[in-house]
mmCIF file of N, CA and C in Angstrom:
data_model
loop_
_atom_site.group_PDB
_atom_site.id
_atom_site.type_symbol
_atom_site.label_atom_id
_atom_site.label_comp_id
_atom_site.label_asym_id
_atom_site.label_seq_id
_atom_site.Cartn_x
_atom_site.Cartn_y
_atom_site.Cartn_z
ATOM 1 N N MET A 1 0.844 -1.188 0.000
ATOM 2 C CA MET A 1 0.000 0.000 0.000
ATOM 3 C C MET A 1 0.885 1.246 0.000
ATOM 4 N N ASP A 2 0.491 2.210 -0.807
ATOM 5 C CA ASP A 2 1.240 3.450 -0.937
ATOM 6 C C ASP A 2 0.804 4.425 0.165
ATOM 7 N N ASP A 3 1.715 4.804 1.068
ATOM 8 C CA ASP A 3 1.398 5.700 2.181
ATOM 9 C C ASP A 3 1.202 7.152 1.745
ATOM 10 N N SER A 4 1.545 7.482 0.505
ATOM 11 C CA SER A 4 1.421 8.867 0.052
ATOM 12 C C SER A 4 -0.038 9.306 -0.060
ATOM 13 N N SER A 5 -0.974 8.375 -0.141
ATOM 14 C CA SER A 5 -2.379 8.739 -0.252
ATOM 15 C C SER A 5 -3.067 8.863 1.103
ATOM 16 N N CYS A 6 -2.385 8.543 2.173
ATOM 17 C CA CYS A 6 -2.951 8.623 3.525
ATOM 18 C C CYS A 6 -2.788 10.032 4.089
ATOM 19 N N LEU A 7 -3.712 10.408 4.954
ATOM 20 C CA LEU A 7 -3.616 11.699 5.626
ATOM 21 C C LEU A 7 -2.614 11.619 6.758
ATOM 22 N N ASN A 8 -1.864 12.696 6.910
ATOM 23 C CA ASN A 8 -0.988 12.736 8.085
ATOM 24 C C ASN A 8 -1.816 13.189 9.288
ATOM 25 N N ASP A 9 -1.258 13.097 10.459
ATOM 26 C CA ASP A 9 -1.992 13.399 11.695
ATOM 27 C C ASP A 9 -2.503 14.845 11.730
ATOM 28 N N ALA A 10 -1.724 15.777 11.256
ATOM 29 C CA ALA A 10 -2.123 17.189 11.277
ATOM 30 C C ALA A 10 -3.308 17.436 10.345
ATOM 31 N N ASP A 11 -3.263 16.864 9.137
ATOM 32 C CA ASP A 11 -4.376 17.028 8.195
ATOM 33 C C ASP A 11 -5.649 16.378 8.722
ATOM 34 N N ARG A 12 -5.496 15.207 9.308
ATOM 35 C CA ARG A 12 -6.648 14.505 9.868
ATOM 36 C C ARG A 12 -7.279 15.319 10.999
ATOM 37 N N ALA A 13 -6.455 15.865 11.872
ATOM 38 C CA ALA A 13 -6.955 16.676 12.988
ATOM 39 C C ALA A 13 -7.678 17.925 12.469
ATOM 40 N N LYS A 14 -7.134 18.535 11.423
ATOM 41 C CA LYS A 14 -7.770 19.717 10.827
ATOM 42 C C LYS A 14 -9.155 19.363 10.271
ATOM 43 N N LEU A 15 -9.254 18.251 9.544
ATOM 44 C CA LEU A 15 -10.535 17.814 8.999
ATOM 45 C C LEU A 15 -11.532 17.487 10.107
ATOM 46 N N GLU A 16 -11.062 16.903 11.178
ATOM 47 C CA GLU A 16 -11.944 16.599 12.310
ATOM 48 C C GLU A 16 -12.508 17.872 12.930
ATOM 49 N N ARG A 17 -11.652 18.898 13.084
ATOM 50 C CA ARG A 17 -12.110 20.181 13.641
ATOM 51 C C ARG A 17 -13.135 20.829 12.722
ATOM 52 N N GLU A 18 -12.887 20.795 11.412
ATOM 53 C CA GLU A 18 -13.832 21.367 10.453
ATOM 54 C C GLU A 18 -15.174 20.635 10.532
ATOM 55 N N TRP A 19 -15.130 19.313 10.621
ATOM 56 C CA TRP A 19 -16.362 18.523 10.698
ATOM 57 C C TRP A 19 -17.122 18.844 11.984
ATOM 58 N N GLN A 20 -16.429 18.961 13.095
ATOM 59 C CA GLN A 20 -17.083 19.302 14.359
ATOM 60 C C GLN A 20 -17.746 20.681 14.275
ATOM 61 N N ALA A 21 -17.087 21.623 13.632
ATOM 62 C CA ALA A 21 -17.672 22.959 13.470
ATOM 63 C C ALA A 21 -18.950 22.885 12.630
ATOM 64 N N LEU A 22 -18.957 22.068 11.584
ATOM 65 C CA LEU A 22 -20.152 21.900 10.762
ATOM 66 C C LEU A 22 -21.286 21.251 11.559
ATOM 67 N N LEU A 23 -20.957 20.277 12.382
ATOM 68 C CA LEU A 23 -21.970 19.598 13.198
ATOM 69 C C LEU A 23 -22.664 20.542 14.167
ATOM 70 N N GLU A 24 -21.956 21.554 14.629
ATOM 71 C CA GLU A 24 -22.510 22.490 15.603
ATOM 72 C C GLU A 24 -23.420 23.536 14.967
ATOM 73 N N GLN A 25 -23.371 23.672 13.661
ATOM 74 C CA GLN A 25 -24.239 24.630 12.985
ATOM 75 C C GLN A 25 -25.672 24.123 12.997
ATOM 76 N N LYS A 26 -26.608 25.025 13.113
ATOM 77 C CA LYS A 26 -28.021 24.659 13.210
ATOM 78 C C LYS A 26 -28.798 24.943 11.928
ATOM 79 N N GLY A 27 -28.164 25.524 10.932
ATOM 80 C CA GLY A 27 -28.853 25.918 9.714
ATOM 81 C C GLY A 27 -29.310 24.749 8.862
ATOM 82 N N THR A 28 -30.188 25.066 7.926
ATOM 83 C CA THR A 28 -30.744 24.079 7.004
ATOM 84 C C THR A 28 -29.873 23.888 5.782
ATOM 85 N N LEU A 29 -29.197 24.945 5.357
ATOM 86 C CA LEU A 29 -28.482 24.909 4.081
ATOM 87 C C LEU A 29 -27.037 25.361 4.246
ATOM 88 N N ARG A 30 -26.165 24.623 3.608
ATOM 89 C CA ARG A 30 -24.750 24.991 3.519
ATOM 90 C C ARG A 30 -24.375 24.990 2.057
ATOM 91 N N ILE A 31 -23.557 25.956 1.666
ATOM 92 C CA ILE A 31 -23.111 26.044 0.283
ATOM 93 C C ILE A 31 -21.586 26.135 0.254
ATOM 94 N N TRP A 32 -21.036 25.984 -0.919
ATOM 95 C CA TRP A 32 -19.597 26.122 -1.110
ATOM 96 C C TRP A 32 -19.335 27.571 -1.466
ATOM 97 N N ARG A 33 -18.567 28.280 -0.629
ATOM 98 C CA ARG A 33 -18.280 29.692 -0.856
ATOM 99 C C ARG A 33 -16.828 29.969 -0.485
ATOM 100 N N ASP A 34 -16.103 30.578 -1.397
ATOM 101 C CA ASP A 34 -14.709 30.966 -1.164
ATOM 102 C C ASP A 34 -13.851 29.786 -0.697
ATOM 103 N N GLY A 35 -14.052 28.632 -1.324
ATOM 104 C CA GLY A 35 -13.227 27.465 -1.036
ATOM 105 C C GLY A 35 -13.548 26.739 0.250
ATOM 106 N N ALA A 36 -14.711 27.036 0.840
ATOM 107 C CA ALA A 36 -15.085 26.374 2.093
ATOM 108 C C ALA A 36 -16.598 26.206 2.160
ATOM 109 N N VAL A 37 -17.034 25.342 3.057
ATOM 110 C CA VAL A 37 -18.463 25.150 3.300
ATOM 111 C C VAL A 37 -18.943 26.292 4.186
ATOM 112 N N ALA A 38 -20.036 26.946 3.773
ATOM 113 C CA ALA A 38 -20.560 28.081 4.534
ATOM 114 C C ALA A 38 -22.043 27.882 4.808
ATOM 115 N N GLU A 39 -22.443 28.118 6.036
ATOM 116 C CA GLU A 39 -23.853 28.067 6.403
ATOM 117 C C GLU A 39 -24.520 29.350 5.922
ATOM 118 N N VAL A 40 -25.700 29.227 5.330
ATOM 119 C CA VAL A 40 -26.444 30.395 4.862
ATOM 120 C C VAL A 40 -27.855 30.345 5.446
ATOM 121 N N PRO A 41 -28.532 31.489 5.517
ATOM 122 C CA PRO A 41 -29.900 31.512 6.051
ATOM 123 C C PRO A 41 -30.836 30.650 5.202
ATOM 124 N N ASP A 42 -31.892 30.147 5.834
ATOM 125 C CA ASP A 42 -32.868 29.314 5.125
ATOM 126 C C ASP A 42 -33.419 29.992 3.873
ATOM 127 N N ASP A 43 -33.646 31.297 3.961
ATOM 128 C CA ASP A 43 -34.287 32.017 2.856
ATOM 129 C C ASP A 43 -33.286 32.568 1.829
ATOM 130 N N CYS A 44 -32.084 32.100 1.868
ATOM 131 C CA CYS A 44 -31.013 32.594 1.002
ATOM 132 C C CYS A 44 -31.385 32.560 -0.483
ATOM 133 N N TYR A 45 -32.115 31.557 -0.904
ATOM 134 C CA TYR A 45 -32.445 31.401 -2.326
ATOM 135 C C TYR A 45 -33.897 31.742 -2.648
ATOM 136 N N ASP A 46 -34.618 32.396 -1.742
ATOM 137 C CA ASP A 46 -36.010 32.758 -2.011
ATOM 138 C C ASP A 46 -36.119 33.736 -3.184
ATOM 139 N N SER A 47 -35.294 34.765 -3.193
ATOM 140 C CA SER A 47 -35.362 35.732 -4.299
ATOM 141 C C SER A 47 -34.981 35.063 -5.616
ATOM 142 N N TYR A 48 -34.037 34.133 -5.571
ATOM 143 C CA TYR A 48 -33.652 33.366 -6.763
ATOM 144 C C TYR A 48 -34.839 32.551 -7.282
ATOM 145 N N LEU A 49 -35.578 31.911 -6.380
ATOM 146 C CA LEU A 49 -36.764 31.156 -6.793
ATOM 147 C C LEU A 49 -37.806 32.072 -7.422
ATOM 148 N N LEU A 50 -38.033 33.232 -6.813
ATOM 149 C CA LEU A 50 -39.021 34.170 -7.348
ATOM 150 C C LEU A 50 -38.584 34.735 -8.696
ATOM 151 N N GLU A 51 -37.296 35.031 -8.836
ATOM 152 C CA GLU A 51 -36.787 35.511 -10.131
ATOM 153 C C GLU A 51 -36.924 34.427 -11.196
ATOM 154 N N THR A 52 -36.679 33.186 -10.827
ATOM 155 C CA THR A 52 -36.830 32.077 -11.764
ATOM 156 C C THR A 52 -38.287 31.936 -12.174
ATOM 157 N N LEU A 53 -39.203 32.072 -11.227
ATOM 158 C CA LEU A 53 -40.633 32.020 -11.536
ATOM 159 C C LEU A 53 -41.005 33.141 -12.500
ATOM 160 N N ASP A 54 -40.522 34.344 -12.250
ATOM 161 C CA ASP A 54 -40.826 35.479 -13.123
ATOM 162 C C ASP A 54 -40.285 35.245 -14.533
ATOM 163 N N ARG A 55 -39.114 34.656 -14.626
ATOM 164 C CA ARG A 55 -38.509 34.385 -15.933
ATOM 165 C C ARG A 55 -39.296 33.329 -16.707
ATOM 166 N N LEU A 56 -39.837 32.359 -16.003
ATOM 167 C CA LEU A 56 -40.591 31.273 -16.639
ATOM 168 C C LEU A 56 -42.078 31.565 -16.728
ATOM 169 N N LYS A 57 -42.465 32.730 -16.264
ATOM 170 C CA LYS A 57 -43.881 33.078 -16.144
ATOM 171 C C LYS A 57 -44.648 32.703 -17.408
ATOM 172 N N PRO A 58 -45.729 31.976 -17.242
ATOM 173 C CA PRO A 58 -46.553 31.613 -18.395
ATOM 174 C C PRO A 58 -47.069 32.856 -19.116
ATOM 175 N N ALA A 59 -47.518 32.670 -20.331
ATOM 176 C CA ALA A 59 -47.967 33.783 -21.174
ATOM 177 C C ALA A 59 -49.041 34.623 -20.490
ATOM 178 N N SER A 60 -49.938 33.989 -19.800
ATOM 179 C CA SER A 60 -51.016 34.692 -19.125
ATOM 180 C C SER A 60 -50.648 34.933 -17.672
ATOM 181 N N ASP A 61 -50.874 36.151 -17.175
ATOM 182 C CA ASP A 61 -50.578 36.457 -15.777
ATOM 183 C C ASP A 61 -51.375 35.589 -14.820
ATOM 184 N N SER A 62 -52.527 35.114 -15.277
ATOM 185 C CA SER A 62 -53.371 34.305 -14.396
ATOM 186 C C SER A 62 -52.960 32.836 -14.403
ATOM 187 N N SER A 63 -52.003 32.478 -15.226
ATOM 188 C CA SER A 63 -51.592 31.080 -15.327
ATOM 189 C C SER A 63 -50.656 30.685 -14.201
ATOM 190 N N PHE A 64 -50.772 29.449 -13.819
ATOM 191 C CA PHE A 64 -49.901 28.867 -12.807
ATOM 192 C C PHE A 64 -48.794 28.087 -13.508
ATOM 193 N N LEU A 65 -47.682 27.925 -12.827
ATOM 194 C CA LEU A 65 -46.545 27.161 -13.339
ATOM 195 C C LEU A 65 -46.361 25.941 -12.453
ATOM 196 N N LYS A 66 -46.185 24.790 -13.069
ATOM 197 C CA LYS A 66 -45.973 23.563 -12.304
ATOM 198 C C LYS A 66 -44.770 23.737 -11.374
ATOM 199 N N ALA A 67 -44.946 23.338 -10.128
ATOM 200 C CA ALA A 67 -43.863 23.447 -9.151
ATOM 201 C C ALA A 67 -42.644 22.650 -9.607
ATOM 202 N N ALA A 68 -42.869 21.481 -10.192
ATOM 203 C CA ALA A 68 -41.753 20.652 -10.664
ATOM 204 C C ALA A 68 -40.951 21.375 -11.742
ATOM 205 N N ARG A 69 -41.617 22.129 -12.597
ATOM 206 C CA ARG A 69 -40.928 22.891 -13.657
ATOM 207 C C ARG A 69 -40.065 23.981 -13.040
ATOM 208 N N LEU A 70 -40.634 24.700 -12.081
ATOM 209 C CA LEU A 70 -39.899 25.770 -11.404
ATOM 210 C C LEU A 70 -38.690 25.219 -10.652
ATOM 211 N N ILE A 71 -38.884 24.151 -9.902
ATOM 212 C CA ILE A 71 -37.805 23.566 -9.121
ATOM 213 C C ILE A 71 -36.723 22.996 -10.033
ATOM 214 N N GLY A 72 -37.134 22.348 -11.114
ATOM 215 C CA GLY A 72 -36.157 21.812 -12.063
ATOM 216 C C GLY A 72 -35.296 22.903 -12.679
ATOM 217 N N GLU A 73 -35.918 23.999 -13.045
ATOM 218 C CA GLU A 73 -35.172 25.128 -13.610
ATOM 219 C C GLU A 73 -34.247 25.750 -12.566
ATOM 220 N N ALA A 74 -34.732 25.856 -11.331
ATOM 221 C CA ALA A 74 -33.905 26.417 -10.256
ATOM 222 C C ALA A 74 -32.665 25.557 -10.028
ATOM 223 N N ILE A 75 -32.835 24.252 -10.022
ATOM 224 C CA ILE A 75 -31.701 23.348 -9.845
ATOM 225 C C ILE A 75 -30.735 23.473 -11.012
ATOM 226 N N GLY A 76 -31.279 23.478 -12.217
ATOM 227 C CA GLY A 76 -30.451 23.491 -13.417
ATOM 228 C C GLY A 76 -29.651 24.760 -13.618
ATOM 229 N N CYS A 77 -30.148 25.883 -13.141
ATOM 230 C CA CYS A 77 -29.482 27.170 -13.375
ATOM 231 C C CYS A 77 -28.744 27.702 -12.149
ATOM 232 N N CYS A 78 -28.825 27.014 -11.039
ATOM 233 C CA CYS A 78 -28.210 27.484 -9.803
ATOM 234 C C CYS A 78 -26.690 27.331 -9.857
ATOM 235 N N ASP A 79 -25.990 28.258 -9.237
ATOM 236 C CA ASP A 79 -24.530 28.196 -9.202
ATOM 237 C C ASP A 79 -24.018 27.247 -8.117
ATOM 238 N N GLN A 80 -24.913 26.646 -7.370
ATOM 239 C CA GLN A 80 -24.577 25.677 -6.326
ATOM 240 C C GLN A 80 -25.288 24.359 -6.633
ATOM 241 N N ILE A 81 -24.835 23.301 -6.018
ATOM 242 C CA ILE A 81 -25.529 22.020 -6.143
ATOM 243 C C ILE A 81 -26.471 21.916 -4.956
ATOM 244 N N ILE A 82 -27.745 22.172 -5.231
ATOM 245 C CA ILE A 82 -28.769 22.176 -4.195
ATOM 246 C C ILE A 82 -29.893 21.262 -4.670
ATOM 247 N N GLY A 83 -30.375 20.425 -3.788
ATOM 248 C CA GLY A 83 -31.374 19.432 -4.149
ATOM 249 C C GLY A 83 -32.789 19.964 -4.231
ATOM 250 N N ALA A 84 -33.631 19.172 -4.850
ATOM 251 C CA ALA A 84 -35.034 19.517 -5.039
ATOM 252 C C ALA A 84 -35.764 19.676 -3.706
ATOM 253 N N ALA A 85 -35.412 18.878 -2.711
ATOM 254 C CA ALA A 85 -36.106 18.940 -1.417
ATOM 255 C C ALA A 85 -35.979 20.326 -0.789
ATOM 256 N N TYR A 86 -34.802 20.936 -0.874
ATOM 257 C CA TYR A 86 -34.623 22.278 -0.309
ATOM 258 C C TYR A 86 -35.489 23.286 -1.068
ATOM 259 N N PHE A 87 -35.433 23.241 -2.400
ATOM 260 C CA PHE A 87 -36.203 24.215 -3.178
ATOM 261 C C PHE A 87 -37.705 24.032 -2.963
ATOM 262 N N GLU A 88 -38.167 22.798 -2.831
ATOM 263 C CA GLU A 88 -39.599 22.605 -2.570
ATOM 264 C C GLU A 88 -39.966 23.106 -1.175
ATOM 265 N N TYR A 89 -39.097 22.871 -0.209
ATOM 266 C CA TYR A 89 -39.298 23.397 1.150
ATOM 267 C C TYR A 89 -39.458 24.913 1.112
ATOM 268 N N ARG A 90 -38.589 25.583 0.384
ATOM 269 C CA ARG A 90 -38.666 27.045 0.310
ATOM 270 C C ARG A 90 -39.889 27.500 -0.482
ATOM 271 N N LEU A 91 -40.257 26.776 -1.513
ATOM 272 C CA LEU A 91 -41.454 27.100 -2.283
ATOM 273 C C LEU A 91 -42.686 27.050 -1.375
ATOM 274 N N ARG A 92 -42.772 26.022 -0.566
ATOM 275 C CA ARG A 92 -43.897 25.910 0.363
ATOM 276 C C ARG A 92 -43.877 27.036 1.395
ATOM 277 N N LYS A 93 -42.704 27.426 1.859
ATOM 278 C CA LYS A 93 -42.613 28.551 2.803
ATOM 279 C C LYS A 93 -43.125 29.838 2.153
ATOM 280 N N LEU A 94 -42.819 30.037 0.872
ATOM 281 C CA LEU A 94 -43.308 31.217 0.156
ATOM 282 C C LEU A 94 -44.823 31.168 -0.013
ATOM 283 N N ILE A 95 -45.375 29.978 -0.157
ATOM 284 C CA ILE A 95 -46.831 29.818 -0.221
ATOM 285 C C ILE A 95 -47.438 30.154 1.138
ATOM 286 N N TYR A 96 -46.893 29.582 2.213
ATOM 287 C CA TYR A 96 -47.406 29.828 3.569
ATOM 288 C C TYR A 96 -47.302 31.298 3.946
ATOM 289 N N ALA A 97 -46.287 31.984 3.423
ATOM 290 C CA ALA A 97 -46.088 33.411 3.725
ATOM 291 C C ALA A 97 -47.023 34.302 2.910
ATOM 292 N N GLY A 98 -47.767 33.726 1.981
ATOM 293 C CA GLY A 98 -48.698 34.507 1.177
ATOM 294 C C GLY A 98 -48.053 35.203 -0.007
ATOM 295 N N ILE A 99 -46.840 34.859 -0.336
ATOM 296 C CA ILE A 99 -46.152 35.461 -1.478
ATOM 297 C C ILE A 99 -46.554 34.757 -2.766
ATOM 298 N N LEU A 100 -46.788 33.457 -2.667
ATOM 299 C CA LEU A 100 -47.216 32.662 -3.818
ATOM 300 C C LEU A 100 -48.591 32.074 -3.563
ATOM 301 N N GLU A 101 -49.310 31.840 -4.646
ATOM 302 C CA GLU A 101 -50.576 31.125 -4.587
ATOM 303 C C GLU A 101 -50.348 29.717 -5.117
ATOM 304 N N ILE A 102 -51.192 28.808 -4.687
ATOM 305 C CA ILE A 102 -51.058 27.412 -5.076
ATOM 306 C C ILE A 102 -52.351 26.930 -5.725
ATOM 307 N N LYS A 103 -52.200 26.054 -6.700
ATOM 308 C CA LYS A 103 -53.336 25.377 -7.312
ATOM 309 C C LYS A 103 -52.978 23.896 -7.341
ATOM 310 N N GLY A 104 -53.828 23.087 -6.765
ATOM 311 C CA GLY A 104 -53.557 21.662 -6.690
ATOM 312 C C GLY A 104 -53.295 21.243 -5.258
ATOM 313 N N VAL A 105 -52.806 20.030 -5.119
ATOM 314 C CA VAL A 105 -52.538 19.456 -3.804
ATOM 315 C C VAL A 105 -51.027 19.313 -3.635
ATOM 316 N N PRO A 106 -50.459 19.890 -2.577
ATOM 317 C CA PRO A 106 -48.998 19.844 -2.413
ATOM 318 C C PRO A 106 -48.493 18.493 -1.896
ATOM 319 N N ARG A 107 -49.005 17.442 -2.497
ATOM 320 C CA ARG A 107 -48.582 16.086 -2.130
ATOM 321 C C ARG A 107 -47.145 15.852 -2.569
ATOM 322 N N SER A 108 -46.822 16.294 -3.755
ATOM 323 C CA SER A 108 -45.455 16.281 -4.276
ATOM 324 C C SER A 108 -45.373 17.385 -5.310
ATOM 325 N N MET A 109 -44.168 17.747 -5.707
ATOM 326 C CA MET A 109 -44.002 18.911 -6.581
ATOM 327 C C MET A 109 -44.707 18.775 -7.928
ATOM 328 N N ARG A 110 -45.012 17.565 -8.352
ATOM 329 C CA ARG A 110 -45.700 17.418 -9.633
ATOM 330 C C ARG A 110 -47.212 17.493 -9.516
ATOM 331 N N HIS A 111 -47.713 17.643 -8.286
ATOM 332 C CA HIS A 111 -49.155 17.694 -8.074
ATOM 333 C C HIS A 111 -49.706 19.095 -7.837
ATOM 334 N N TYR A 112 -48.860 20.099 -7.895
ATOM 335 C CA TYR A 112 -49.379 21.449 -7.702
ATOM 336 C C TYR A 112 -48.603 22.452 -8.555
ATOM 337 N N SER A 113 -49.231 23.603 -8.719
ATOM 338 C CA SER A 113 -48.651 24.696 -9.491
ATOM 339 C C SER A 113 -48.671 25.948 -8.639
ATOM 340 N N VAL A 114 -47.850 26.930 -9.018
ATOM 341 C CA VAL A 114 -47.751 28.173 -8.253
ATOM 342 C C VAL A 114 -47.746 29.382 -9.184
ATOM 343 N N ARG A 115 -48.053 30.502 -8.589
ATOM 344 C CA ARG A 115 -47.901 31.807 -9.244
ATOM 345 C C ARG A 115 -47.756 32.843 -8.144
ATOM 346 N N ARG A 116 -47.285 34.019 -8.543
ATOM 347 C CA ARG A 116 -47.185 35.115 -7.559
ATOM 348 C C ARG A 116 -48.605 35.493 -7.137
ATOM 349 N N LYS A 117 -48.750 35.798 -5.872
ATOM 350 C CA LYS A 117 -50.060 36.178 -5.361
ATOM 351 C C LYS A 117 -50.445 37.525 -5.936
ATOM 352 N N LYS A 118 -51.671 37.604 -6.366
ATOM 353 C CA LYS A 118 -52.180 38.857 -6.936
ATOM 354 C C LYS A 118 -52.473 39.837 -5.811
ATOM 355 N N LEU A 119 -52.070 41.067 -6.002
ATOM 356 C CA LEU A 119 -52.378 42.112 -5.031
ATOM 357 C C LEU A 119 -53.814 42.538 -5.221
ATOM 358 N N SER A 120 -54.558 42.609 -4.142
ATOM 359 C CA SER A 120 -55.963 43.037 -4.256
ATOM 360 C C SER A 120 -55.991 44.528 -4.546
ATOM 361 N N SER A 121 -56.916 44.945 -5.362
ATOM 362 C CA SER A 121 -56.995 46.352 -5.784
ATOM 363 C C SER A 121 -58.009 47.111 -4.955
ATOM 364 N N ASN A 122 -58.102 46.814 -3.674
ATOM 365 C CA ASN A 122 -59.028 47.508 -2.781
ATOM 366 C C ASN A 122 -58.412 48.751 -2.246
#
């Protein structure tokens, strides 16, 4: 066995400290930033999701966009590797916050559609 591929004690200790620091973080999302793993706020990509929705907006303002289409586009165009579960979690938070409207049943991302909530003209 070639010992050149093994970690020395100092490198191993450094990796252990980094891992312990990550374990102590309470956040939902971590991204790769400036050559290291960085914890970011849960809502870090909310504006990105909304911008993606606006870019994909159906021809009619009253039309809804399939959640799976929005999430797929968000994953495909994101500068980070972030899974569908996170984006769907944030999509649902935007619905609960009243920023987005939903049509369908949020059983899974392919069972519902979303659009920006219409402002009432009262």
